[in-house]
Amino acid sequence: MLAIFPVIYISAFLVALKFLIEKKRQGFLIFLIFGLCIYNTVLSITFSLGFTSLIGLFKSLKELIVLLLLGIQIYWNKKTFRFQTVDYVVGFYLIYTVIYALLPIGVQPLSDRIASLKNIAFFPLLYLCGRLFDFRSFQLHKYYNYILYVTIAASVLVLYEFVTYQHFQTMTGYADYQYYFYDAEATGRYGLTFTFETDEGLKRFASFFASPLELAGSTLLSLAIIASISTTDENKIKLTNFGIVTLAATQICIFLAISRSSFISYFLMIYVYALVTKKRVITNLIYSLAVCGVLYFLFLLRNKEIQDFIISTINFSNPSSVGHIIGWIEGINSIISHPFGIGMGTSGILAGNTGENTGGENEFIIIGVQAGIIAGLAYLATYFIIIKTAWQKFPSLKGKERKLCLMVLLIKIGLLIPLFTSELEISSYISYLTWFFSGLFISVIASKSSSEKRVEKIKFTQTV
């Protein structure tokens, strides 16, 4: 039965490849949506079934489909590329990190430096893929719905995990896969890793995603999509039955994943949504959600483990919070001592697998430790430029352009807190999709800017 996951994965790739061959470039999203959400589950199951030789192939498919699309787009592109500020920043970041990885900086061999480079600098290629799309023919609502289908499916499985109180990963061969490929022995109370439990022993579930953190992060993307498709050009809410079901699915996932950073971001996104839409009904919704949150919090307090979890989180006494702080301090000290970095592969998950990790627990610090403060600031700048642009342009946009803008604005803000507490770019599902849609949004802005300039030029000519 579990073999269905590798079948879905390879089928999604073949469907996406077929679309590319037929010059239907949007089809590559089929693989990003339906393939990458189960990526780690597929690798674990493939290994447990004895097809170890296929692991390398399956790993490479996600980069291959992106490179194929990018090559096709560059070859087919006939429009003049009008650079925006964020284009320069993303381009600088990519070139800077690639050169940095190729130079003999640090103690890691070239292969490890390249592998680490892929973790922190593959996203510019996804951004460029989105940037080269013509948004006018893009079927935004269709692919939004596909992402929401994934969330509903994830909520069904995570509910099964909760009812049976058994991690799905105990069935997929997750622990054996991690030990075989990364020499990572099972840790914690449940034979997986510590990320699947709280410090008090409460189980955290991940559905078919790689970890509870990735499941929680994916719900933020879905929440942003629900907000965008349910908001009219007049900022009125039109929540369909499908939207209600999906919203409930995001709440199930966010609560059972028990990710503190994503949980805070979930409600931060709702607050930002209220600010940007400027509607009283949204404010009332926030108050209602706040009341529900307080009631749910009081309900959870009946559980002694939840009480200990919340108290230890607030006073930073639990090992997870202490681990974050230690990682931040260690990473910041390294950046201060070596502002130009200590080399690729010295921070993050790959460094952790070799036991030579410096810093960590923060995407910005991980980048700064490896490639220096310049790279870290460039990465941070891309986020704030996109957020600023989306905030400024939202009131003037209409239709699907407005829906894309709102989604990008909310998800970029929503991911900020998780970025400060984890290495989020290693989640290919979240990273690939959010950066693709970011590039697509900037493509819209560039196109509108060009149109406005043409109109102004025509008016000036007529006046003269």
JSON list of N, CA and C in Angstrom, two decimals, residues 253-324:
[
{"chain": "A", "resi": 253, "resn": "CYS", "atom": "N", "xyz": [-3.90, 20.72, 10.90]},
{"chain": "A", "resi": 253, "resn": "CYS", "atom": "CA", "xyz": [-2.47, 20.49, 10.68]},
{"chain": "A", "resi": 253, "resn": "CYS", "atom": "C", "xyz": [-1.61, 21.35, 11.61]},
{"chain": "A", "resi": 254, "resn": "ILE", "atom": "N", "xyz": [-1.96, 22.62, 11.77]},
{"chain": "A", "resi": 254, "resn": "ILE", "atom": "CA", "xyz": [-1.12, 23.51, 12.57]},
{"chain": "A", "resi": 254, "resn": "ILE", "atom": "C", "xyz": [-1.15, 23.12, 14.04]},
{"chain": "A", "resi": 255, "resn": "PHE", "atom": "N", "xyz": [-2.30, 22.64, 14.52]},
{"chain": "A", "resi": 255, "resn": "PHE", "atom": "CA", "xyz": [-2.40, 22.25, 15.92]},
{"chain": "A", "resi": 255, "resn": "PHE", "atom": "C", "xyz": [-1.69, 20.92, 16.21]},
{"chain": "A", "resi": 256, "resn": "LEU", "atom": "N", "xyz": [-1.82, 19.96, 15.29]},
{"chain": "A", "resi": 256, "resn": "LEU", "atom": "CA", "xyz": [-1.23, 18.65, 15.54]},
{"chain": "A", "resi": 256, "resn": "LEU", "atom": "C", "xyz": [0.26, 18.60, 15.21]},
{"chain": "A", "resi": 257, "resn": "ALA", "atom": "N", "xyz": [0.75, 19.55, 14.42]},
{"chain": "A", "resi": 257, "resn": "ALA", "atom": "CA", "xyz": [2.20, 19.63, 14.17]},
{"chain": "A", "resi": 257, "resn": "ALA", "atom": "C", "xyz": [2.92, 20.25, 15.37]},
{"chain": "A", "resi": 258, "resn": "ILE", "atom": "N", "xyz": [2.21, 21.05, 16.15]},
{"chain": "A", "resi": 258, "resn": "ILE", "atom": "CA", "xyz": [2.73, 21.72, 17.36]},
{"chain": "A", "resi": 258, "resn": "ILE", "atom": "C", "xyz": [4.06, 22.43, 17.07]},
{"chain": "A", "resi": 259, "resn": "SER", "atom": "N", "xyz": [4.03, 23.29, 16.07]},
{"chain": "A", "resi": 259, "resn": "SER", "atom": "CA", "xyz": [5.19, 24.12, 15.77]},
{"chain": "A", "resi": 259, "resn": "SER", "atom": "C", "xyz": [4.92, 25.52, 16.29]},
{"chain": "A", "resi": 260, "resn": "ARG", "atom": "N", "xyz": [5.68, 25.94, 17.28]},
{"chain": "A", "resi": 260, "resn": "ARG", "atom": "CA", "xyz": [5.40, 27.23, 17.92]},
{"chain": "A", "resi": 260, "resn": "ARG", "atom": "C", "xyz": [5.57, 28.40, 16.96]},
{"chain": "A", "resi": 261, "resn": "SER", "atom": "N", "xyz": [6.64, 28.38, 16.16]},
{"chain": "A", "resi": 261, "resn": "SER", "atom": "CA", "xyz": [6.88, 29.50, 15.25]},
{"chain": "A", "resi": 261, "resn": "SER", "atom": "C", "xyz": [5.79, 29.59, 14.19]},
{"chain": "A", "resi": 262, "resn": "SER", "atom": "N", "xyz": [5.38, 28.46, 13.62]},
{"chain": "A", "resi": 262, "resn": "SER", "atom": "CA", "xyz": [4.33, 28.48, 12.59]},
{"chain": "A", "resi": 262, "resn": "SER", "atom": "C", "xyz": [2.97, 28.83, 13.20]},
{"chain": "A", "resi": 263, "resn": "PHE", "atom": "N", "xyz": [2.74, 28.40, 14.43]},
{"chain": "A", "resi": 263, "resn": "PHE", "atom": "CA", "xyz": [1.48, 28.71, 15.11]},
{"chain": "A", "resi": 263, "resn": "PHE", "atom": "C", "xyz": [1.35, 30.22, 15.30]},
{"chain": "A", "resi": 264, "resn": "ILE", "atom": "N", "xyz": [2.43, 30.86, 15.72]},
{"chain": "A", "resi": 264, "resn": "ILE", "atom": "CA", "xyz": [2.42, 32.32, 15.88]},
{"chain": "A", "resi": 264, "resn": "ILE", "atom": "C", "xyz": [2.24, 32.99, 14.52]},
{"chain": "A", "resi": 265, "resn": "SER", "atom": "N", "xyz": [2.94, 32.47, 13.51]},
{"chain": "A", "resi": 265, "resn": "SER", "atom": "CA", "xyz": [2.84, 33.04, 12.16]},
{"chain": "A", "resi": 265, "resn": "SER", "atom": "C", "xyz": [1.44, 32.92, 11.59]},
{"chain": "A", "resi": 266, "resn": "TYR", "atom": "N", "xyz": [0.77, 31.83, 11.92]},
{"chain": "A", "resi": 266, "resn": "TYR", "atom": "CA", "xyz": [-0.60, 31.59, 11.43]},
{"chain": "A", "resi": 266, "resn": "TYR", "atom": "C", "xyz": [-1.51, 32.76, 11.80]},
{"chain": "A", "resi": 267, "resn": "PHE", "atom": "N", "xyz": [-1.43, 33.18, 13.06]},
{"chain": "A", "resi": 267, "resn": "PHE", "atom": "CA", "xyz": [-2.28, 34.27, 13.52]},
{"chain": "A", "resi": 267, "resn": "PHE", "atom": "C", "xyz": [-1.71, 35.64, 13.15]},
{"chain": "A", "resi": 268, "resn": "LEU", "atom": "N", "xyz": [-0.40, 35.71, 12.97]},
{"chain": "A", "resi": 268, "resn": "LEU", "atom": "CA", "xyz": [0.20, 36.95, 12.47]},
{"chain": "A", "resi": 268, "resn": "LEU", "atom": "C", "xyz": [-0.30, 37.23, 11.06]},
{"chain": "A", "resi": 269, "resn": "MET", "atom": "N", "xyz": [-0.41, 36.20, 10.25]},
{"chain": "A", "resi": 269, "resn": "MET", "atom": "CA", "xyz": [-0.90, 36.36, 8.88]},
{"chain": "A", "resi": 269, "resn": "MET", "atom": "C", "xyz": [-2.35, 36.86, 8.86]},
{"chain": "A", "resi": 270, "resn": "ILE", "atom": "N", "xyz": [-3.15, 36.35, 9.77]},
{"chain": "A", "resi": 270, "resn": "ILE", "atom": "CA", "xyz": [-4.53, 36.81, 9.86]},
{"chain": "A", "resi": 270, "resn": "ILE", "atom": "C", "xyz": [-4.57, 38.29, 10.25]},
{"chain": "A", "resi": 271, "resn": "TYR", "atom": "N", "xyz": [-3.70, 38.67, 11.15]},
{"chain": "A", "resi": 271, "resn": "TYR", "atom": "CA", "xyz": [-3.64, 40.07, 11.57]},
{"chain": "A", "resi": 271, "resn": "TYR", "atom": "C", "xyz": [-3.20, 40.98, 10.41]},
{"chain": "A", "resi": 272, "resn": "VAL", "atom": "N", "xyz": [-2.18, 40.55, 9.69]},
{"chain": "A", "resi": 272, "resn": "VAL", "atom": "CA", "xyz": [-1.71, 41.33, 8.55]},
{"chain": "A", "resi": 272, "resn": "VAL", "atom": "C", "xyz": [-2.80, 41.42, 7.48]},
{"chain": "A", "resi": 273, "resn": "TYR", "atom": "N", "xyz": [-3.51, 40.33, 7.30]},
{"chain": "A", "resi": 273, "resn": "TYR", "atom": "CA", "xyz": [-4.62, 40.32, 6.35]},
{"chain": "A", "resi": 273, "resn": "TYR", "atom": "C", "xyz": [-5.66, 41.38, 6.74]},
{"chain": "A", "resi": 274, "resn": "ALA", "atom": "N", "xyz": [-5.96, 41.47, 8.03]},
{"chain": "A", "resi": 274, "resn": "ALA", "atom": "CA", "xyz": [-6.91, 42.47, 8.50]},
{"chain": "A", "resi": 274, "resn": "ALA", "atom": "C", "xyz": [-6.41, 43.89, 8.23]},
{"chain": "A", "resi": 275, "resn": "LEU", "atom": "N", "xyz": [-5.12, 44.09, 8.40]},
{"chain": "A", "resi": 275, "resn": "LEU", "atom": "CA", "xyz": [-4.55, 45.42, 8.17]},
{"chain": "A", "resi": 275, "resn": "LEU", "atom": "C", "xyz": [-4.62, 45.81, 6.70]},
{"chain": "A", "resi": 276, "resn": "VAL", "atom": "N", "xyz": [-4.23, 44.90, 5.83]},
{"chain": "A", "resi": 276, "resn": "VAL", "atom": "CA", "xyz": [-4.10, 45.24, 4.42]},
{"chain": "A", "resi": 276, "resn": "VAL", "atom": "C", "xyz": [-5.47, 45.36, 3.73]},
{"chain": "A", "resi": 277, "resn": "THR", "atom": "N", "xyz": [-6.47, 44.61, 4.19]},
{"chain": "A", "resi": 277, "resn": "THR", "atom": "CA", "xyz": [-7.80, 44.69, 3.57]},
{"chain": "A", "resi": 277, "resn": "THR", "atom": "C", "xyz": [-8.67, 45.78, 4.18]},
{"chain": "A", "resi": 278, "resn": "LYS", "atom": "N", "xyz": [-8.35, 46.20, 5.40]},
{"chain": "A", "resi": 278, "resn": "LYS", "atom": "CA", "xyz": [-9.02, 47.34, 6.04]},
{"chain": "A", "resi": 278, "resn": "LYS", "atom": "C", "xyz": [-10.53, 47.18, 6.08]},
{"chain": "A", "resi": 279, "resn": "LYS", "atom": "N", "xyz": [-10.98, 46.06, 6.55]},
{"chain": "A", "resi": 279, "resn": "LYS", "atom": "CA", "xyz": [-12.41, 45.80, 6.66]},
{"chain": "A", "resi": 279, "resn": "LYS", "atom": "C", "xyz": [-12.78, 45.40, 8.09]},
{"chain": "A", "resi": 280, "resn": "ARG", "atom": "N", "xyz": [-13.90, 45.95, 8.59]},
{"chain": "A", "resi": 280, "resn": "ARG", "atom": "CA", "xyz": [-14.34, 45.67, 9.95]},
{"chain": "A", "resi": 280, "resn": "ARG", "atom": "C", "xyz": [-14.66, 44.19, 10.14]},
{"chain": "A", "resi": 281, "resn": "VAL", "atom": "N", "xyz": [-15.19, 43.55, 9.09]},
{"chain": "A", "resi": 281, "resn": "VAL", "atom": "CA", "xyz": [-15.53, 42.14, 9.21]},
{"chain": "A", "resi": 281, "resn": "VAL", "atom": "C", "xyz": [-14.29, 41.30, 9.51]},
{"chain": "A", "resi": 282, "resn": "ILE", "atom": "N", "xyz": [-13.14, 41.72, 8.99]},
{"chain": "A", "resi": 282, "resn": "ILE", "atom": "CA", "xyz": [-11.90, 41.00, 9.25]},
{"chain": "A", "resi": 282, "resn": "ILE", "atom": "C", "xyz": [-11.49, 41.19, 10.71]},
{"chain": "A", "resi": 283, "resn": "THR", "atom": "N", "xyz": [-11.66, 42.42, 11.20]},
{"chain": "A", "resi": 283, "resn": "THR", "atom": "CA", "xyz": [-11.33, 42.68, 12.60]},
{"chain": "A", "resi": 283, "resn": "THR", "atom": "C", "xyz": [-12.19, 41.84, 13.52]},
{"chain": "A", "resi": 284, "resn": "ASN", "atom": "N", "xyz": [-13.48, 41.74, 13.20]},
{"chain": "A", "resi": 284, "resn": "ASN", "atom": "CA", "xyz": [-14.38, 40.91, 14.01]},
{"chain": "A", "resi": 284, "resn": "ASN", "atom": "C", "xyz": [-13.97, 39.44, 13.94]},
{"chain": "A", "resi": 285, "resn": "LEU", "atom": "N", "xyz": [-13.52, 39.03, 12.76]},
{"chain": "A", "resi": 285, "resn": "LEU", "atom": "CA", "xyz": [-13.06, 37.65, 12.61]},
{"chain": "A", "resi": 285, "resn": "LEU", "atom": "C", "xyz": [-11.84, 37.39, 13.50]},
{"chain": "A", "resi": 286, "resn": "ILE", "atom": "N", "xyz": [-10.95, 38.36, 13.57]},
{"chain": "A", "resi": 286, "resn": "ILE", "atom": "CA", "xyz": [-9.76, 38.22, 14.41]},
{"chain": "A", "resi": 286, "resn": "ILE", "atom": "C", "xyz": [-10.17, 38.10, 15.87]},
{"chain": "A", "resi": 287, "resn": "TYR", "atom": "N", "xyz": [-11.12, 38.94, 16.29]},
{"chain": "A", "resi": 287, "resn": "TYR", "atom": "CA", "xyz": [-11.60, 38.85, 17.67]},
{"chain": "A", "resi": 287, "resn": "TYR", "atom": "C", "xyz": [-12.20, 37.46, 17.95]},
{"chain": "A", "resi": 288, "resn": "SER", "atom": "N", "xyz": [-12.97, 36.96, 16.98]},
{"chain": "A", "resi": 288, "resn": "SER", "atom": "CA", "xyz": [-13.58, 35.63, 17.15]},
{"chain": "A", "resi": 288, "resn": "SER", "atom": "C", "xyz": [-12.52, 34.55, 17.25]},
{"chain": "A", "resi": 289, "resn": "LEU", "atom": "N", "xyz": [-11.53, 34.66, 16.39]},
{"chain": "A", "resi": 289, "resn": "LEU", "atom": "CA", "xyz": [-10.44, 33.68, 16.42]},
{"chain": "A", "resi": 289, "resn": "LEU", "atom": "C", "xyz": [-9.65, 33.77, 17.72]},
{"chain": "A", "resi": 290, "resn": "ALA", "atom": "N", "xyz": [-9.49, 35.00, 18.21]},
{"chain": "A", "resi": 290, "resn": "ALA", "atom": "CA", "xyz": [-8.77, 35.19, 19.48]},
{"chain": "A", "resi": 290, "resn": "ALA", "atom": "C", "xyz": [-9.53, 34.52, 20.62]},
{"chain": "A", "resi": 291, "resn": "VAL", "atom": "N", "xyz": [-10.87, 34.69, 20.61]},
{"chain": "A", "resi": 291, "resn": "VAL", "atom": "CA", "xyz": [-11.70, 34.05, 21.65]},
{"chain": "A", "resi": 291, "resn": "VAL", "atom": "C", "xyz": [-11.59, 32.53, 21.55]},
{"chain": "A", "resi": 292, "resn": "CYS", "atom": "N", "xyz": [-11.68, 32.03, 20.31]},
{"chain": "A", "resi": 292, "resn": "CYS", "atom": "CA", "xyz": [-11.55, 30.58, 20.11]},
{"chain": "A", "resi": 292, "resn": "CYS", "atom": "C", "xyz": [-10.18, 30.09, 20.55]},
{"chain": "A", "resi": 293, "resn": "GLY", "atom": "N", "xyz": [-9.17, 30.90, 20.26]},
{"chain": "A", "resi": 293, "resn": "GLY", "atom": "CA", "xyz": [-7.81, 30.53, 20.66]},
{"chain": "A", "resi": 293, "resn": "GLY", "atom": "C", "xyz": [-7.67, 30.47, 22.16]},
{"chain": "A", "resi": 294, "resn": "VAL", "atom": "N", "xyz": [-8.26, 31.43, 22.86]},
{"chain": "A", "resi": 294, "resn": "VAL", "atom": "CA", "xyz": [-8.20, 31.44, 24.33]},
{"chain": "A", "resi": 294, "resn": "VAL", "atom": "C", "xyz": [-8.93, 30.22, 24.89]},
{"chain": "A", "resi": 295, "resn": "LEU", "atom": "N", "xyz": [-10.11, 29.93, 24.33]},
{"chain": "A", "resi": 295, "resn": "LEU", "atom": "CA", "xyz": [-10.88, 28.77, 24.80]},
{"chain": "A", "resi": 295, "resn": "LEU", "atom": "C", "xyz": [-10.12, 27.47, 24.56]},
{"chain": "A", "resi": 296, "resn": "TYR", "atom": "N", "xyz": [-9.51, 27.38, 23.37]},
{"chain": "A", "resi": 296, "resn": "TYR", "atom": "CA", "xyz": [-8.73, 26.19, 23.05]},
{"chain": "A", "resi": 296, "resn": "TYR", "atom": "C", "xyz": [-7.52, 26.07, 23.97]},
{"chain": "A", "resi": 297, "resn": "PHE", "atom": "N", "xyz": [-6.91, 27.21, 24.26]},
{"chain": "A", "resi": 297, "resn": "PHE", "atom": "CA", "xyz": [-5.76, 27.24, 25.17]},
{"chain": "A", "resi": 297, "resn": "PHE", "atom": "C", "xyz": [-6.17, 26.75, 26.55]},
{"chain": "A", "resi": 298, "resn": "LEU", "atom": "N", "xyz": [-7.32, 27.22, 27.03]},
{"chain": "A", "resi": 298, "resn": "LEU", "atom": "CA", "xyz": [-7.81, 26.78, 28.33]},
{"chain": "A", "resi": 298, "resn": "LEU", "atom": "C", "xyz": [-8.12, 25.29, 28.33]},
{"chain": "A", "resi": 299, "resn": "PHE", "atom": "N", "xyz": [-8.64, 24.80, 27.18]},
{"chain": "A", "resi": 299, "resn": "PHE", "atom": "CA", "xyz": [-8.92, 23.38, 27.06]},
{"chain": "A", "resi": 299, "resn": "PHE", "atom": "C", "xyz": [-7.64, 22.56, 27.13]},
{"chain": "A", "resi": 300, "resn": "LEU", "atom": "N", "xyz": [-6.61, 23.04, 26.44]},
{"chain": "A", "resi": 300, "resn": "LEU", "atom": "CA", "xyz": [-5.33, 22.34, 26.43]},
{"chain": "A", "resi": 300, "resn": "LEU", "atom": "C", "xyz": [-4.68, 22.32, 27.80]},
{"chain": "A", "resi": 301, "resn": "LEU", "atom": "N", "xyz": [-4.94, 23.35, 28.59]},
{"chain": "A", "resi": 301, "resn": "LEU", "atom": "CA", "xyz": [-4.31, 23.44, 29.91]},
{"chain": "A", "resi": 301, "resn": "LEU", "atom": "C", "xyz": [-4.75, 22.31, 30.84]},
{"chain": "A", "resi": 302, "resn": "ARG", "atom": "N", "xyz": [-5.80, 21.59, 30.45]},
{"chain": "A", "resi": 302, "resn": "ARG", "atom": "CA", "xyz": [-6.20, 20.45, 31.26]},
{"chain": "A", "resi": 302, "resn": "ARG", "atom": "C", "xyz": [-5.19, 19.31, 31.16]},
{"chain": "A", "resi": 303, "resn": "ASN", "atom": "N", "xyz": [-4.38, 19.37, 30.10]},
{"chain": "A", "resi": 303, "resn": "ASN", "atom": "CA", "xyz": [-3.35, 18.36, 29.88]},
{"chain": "A", "resi": 303, "resn": "ASN", "atom": "C", "xyz": [-2.05, 18.81, 30.55]},
{"chain": "A", "resi": 304, "resn": "LYS", "atom": "N", "xyz": [-1.54, 18.03, 31.48]},
{"chain": "A", "resi": 304, "resn": "LYS", "atom": "CA", "xyz": [-0.33, 18.40, 32.23]},
{"chain": "A", "resi": 304, "resn": "LYS", "atom": "C", "xyz": [0.87, 18.57, 31.29]},
{"chain": "A", "resi": 305, "resn": "GLU", "atom": "N", "xyz": [0.97, 17.74, 30.26]},
{"chain": "A", "resi": 305, "resn": "GLU", "atom": "CA", "xyz": [2.10, 17.83, 29.34]},
{"chain": "A", "resi": 305, "resn": "GLU", "atom": "C", "xyz": [2.06, 19.15, 28.57]},
{"chain": "A", "resi": 306, "resn": "ILE", "atom": "N", "xyz": [0.85, 19.56, 28.18]},
{"chain": "A", "resi": 306, "resn": "ILE", "atom": "CA", "xyz": [0.70, 20.83, 27.48]},
{"chain": "A", "resi": 306, "resn": "ILE", "atom": "C", "xyz": [1.06, 21.99, 28.40]},
{"chain": "A", "resi": 307, "resn": "GLN", "atom": "N", "xyz": [0.65, 21.90, 29.66]},
{"chain": "A", "resi": 307, "resn": "GLN", "atom": "CA", "xyz": [1.00, 22.95, 30.63]},
{"chain": "A", "resi": 307, "resn": "GLN", "atom": "C", "xyz": [2.52, 23.12, 30.71]},
{"chain": "A", "resi": 308, "resn": "ASP", "atom": "N", "xyz": [3.21, 21.99, 30.87]},
{"chain": "A", "resi": 308, "resn": "ASP", "atom": "CA", "xyz": [4.67, 22.05, 30.98]},
{"chain": "A", "resi": 308, "resn": "ASP", "atom": "C", "xyz": [5.30, 22.59, 29.71]},
{"chain": "A", "resi": 309, "resn": "PHE", "atom": "N", "xyz": [4.75, 22.20, 28.56]},
{"chain": "A", "resi": 309, "resn": "PHE", "atom": "CA", "xyz": [5.27, 22.65, 27.26]},
{"chain": "A", "resi": 309, "resn": "PHE", "atom": "C", "xyz": [5.15, 24.17, 27.13]},
{"chain": "A", "resi": 310, "resn": "ILE", "atom": "N", "xyz": [3.97, 24.72, 27.49]},
{"chain": "A", "resi": 310, "resn": "ILE", "atom": "CA", "xyz": [3.73, 26.16, 27.35]},
{"chain": "A", "resi": 310, "resn": "ILE", "atom": "C", "xyz": [4.59, 26.95, 28.33]},
{"chain": "A", "resi": 311, "resn": "ILE", "atom": "N", "xyz": [4.65, 26.49, 29.57]},
{"chain": "A", "resi": 311, "resn": "ILE", "atom": "CA", "xyz": [5.43, 27.20, 30.59]},
{"chain": "A", "resi": 311, "resn": "ILE", "atom": "C", "xyz": [6.91, 27.22, 30.23]},
{"chain": "A", "resi": 312, "resn": "SER", "atom": "N", "xyz": [7.43, 26.07, 29.80]},
{"chain": "A", "resi": 312, "resn": "SER", "atom": "CA", "xyz": [8.85, 25.99, 29.46]},
{"chain": "A", "resi": 312, "resn": "SER", "atom": "C", "xyz": [9.18, 26.82, 28.21]},
{"chain": "A", "resi": 313, "resn": "THR", "atom": "N", "xyz": [8.19, 26.96, 27.33]},
{"chain": "A", "resi": 313, "resn": "THR", "atom": "CA", "xyz": [8.39, 27.80, 26.15]},
{"chain": "A", "resi": 313, "resn": "THR", "atom": "C", "xyz": [8.49, 29.26, 26.53]},
{"chain": "A", "resi": 314, "resn": "ILE", "atom": "N", "xyz": [7.59, 29.69, 27.42]},
{"chain": "A", "resi": 314, "resn": "ILE", "atom": "CA", "xyz": [7.56, 31.09, 27.83]},
{"chain": "A", "resi": 314, "resn": "ILE", "atom": "C", "xyz": [8.83, 31.50, 28.57]},
{"chain": "A", "resi": 315, "resn": "ASN", "atom": "N", "xyz": [9.32, 30.62, 29.45]},
{"chain": "A", "resi": 315, "resn": "ASN", "atom": "CA", "xyz": [10.51, 31.00, 30.23]},
{"chain": "A", "resi": 315, "resn": "ASN", "atom": "C", "xyz": [11.82, 30.50, 29.61]},
{"chain": "A", "resi": 316, "resn": "PHE", "atom": "N", "xyz": [11.75, 29.96, 28.35]},
{"chain": "A", "resi": 316, "resn": "PHE", "atom": "CA", "xyz": [12.94, 29.50, 27.61]},
{"chain": "A", "resi": 316, "resn": "PHE", "atom": "C", "xyz": [13.75, 28.46, 28.38]},
{"chain": "A", "resi": 317, "resn": "SER", "atom": "N", "xyz": [13.04, 27.61, 29.13]},
{"chain": "A", "resi": 317, "resn": "SER", "atom": "CA", "xyz": [13.75, 26.61, 29.92]},
{"chain": "A", "resi": 317, "resn": "SER", "atom": "C", "xyz": [13.78, 25.24, 29.26]},
{"chain": "A", "resi": 318, "resn": "ASN", "atom": "N", "xyz": [13.00, 25.06, 28.18]},
{"chain": "A", "resi": 318, "resn": "ASN", "atom": "CA", "xyz": [13.02, 23.74, 27.56]},
{"chain": "A", "resi": 318, "resn": "ASN", "atom": "C", "xyz": [14.24, 23.59, 26.64]},
{"chain": "A", "resi": 319, "resn": "PRO", "atom": "N", "xyz": [14.68, 22.37, 26.41]},
{"chain": "A", "resi": 319, "resn": "PRO", "atom": "CA", "xyz": [15.88, 22.14, 25.61]},
{"chain": "A", "resi": 319, "resn": "PRO", "atom": "C", "xyz": [15.78, 22.71, 24.20]},
{"chain": "A", "resi": 320, "resn": "SER", "atom": "N", "xyz": [14.57, 22.68, 23.60]},
{"chain": "A", "resi": 320, "resn": "SER", "atom": "CA", "xyz": [14.41, 23.20, 22.25]},
{"chain": "A", "resi": 320, "resn": "SER", "atom": "C", "xyz": [14.70, 24.69, 22.20]},
{"chain": "A", "resi": 321, "resn": "SER", "atom": "N", "xyz": [14.11, 25.46, 23.13]},
{"chain": "A", "resi": 321, "resn": "SER", "atom": "CA", "xyz": [14.34, 26.90, 23.17]},
{"chain": "A", "resi": 321, "resn": "SER", "atom": "C", "xyz": [15.80, 27.21, 23.48]},
{"chain": "A", "resi": 322, "resn": "VAL", "atom": "N", "xyz": [16.36, 26.46, 24.44]},
{"chain": "A", "resi": 322, "resn": "VAL", "atom": "CA", "xyz": [17.77, 26.66, 24.78]},
{"chain": "A", "resi": 322, "resn": "VAL", "atom": "C", "xyz": [18.65, 26.35, 23.58]},
{"chain": "A", "resi": 323, "resn": "GLY", "atom": "N", "xyz": [18.28, 25.29, 22.83]},
{"chain": "A", "resi": 323, "resn": "GLY", "atom": "CA", "xyz": [19.04, 24.93, 21.64]},
{"chain": "A", "resi": 323, "resn": "GLY", "atom": "C", "xyz": [19.03, 26.04, 20.61]},
{"chain": "A", "resi": 324, "resn": "HIS", "atom": "N", "xyz": [17.86, 26.67, 20.42]},
{"chain": "A", "resi": 324, "resn": "HIS", "atom": "CA", "xyz": [17.77, 27.80, 19.49]},
{"chain": "A", "resi": 324, "resn": "HIS", "atom": "C", "xyz": [18.70, 28.92, 19.91]}
]
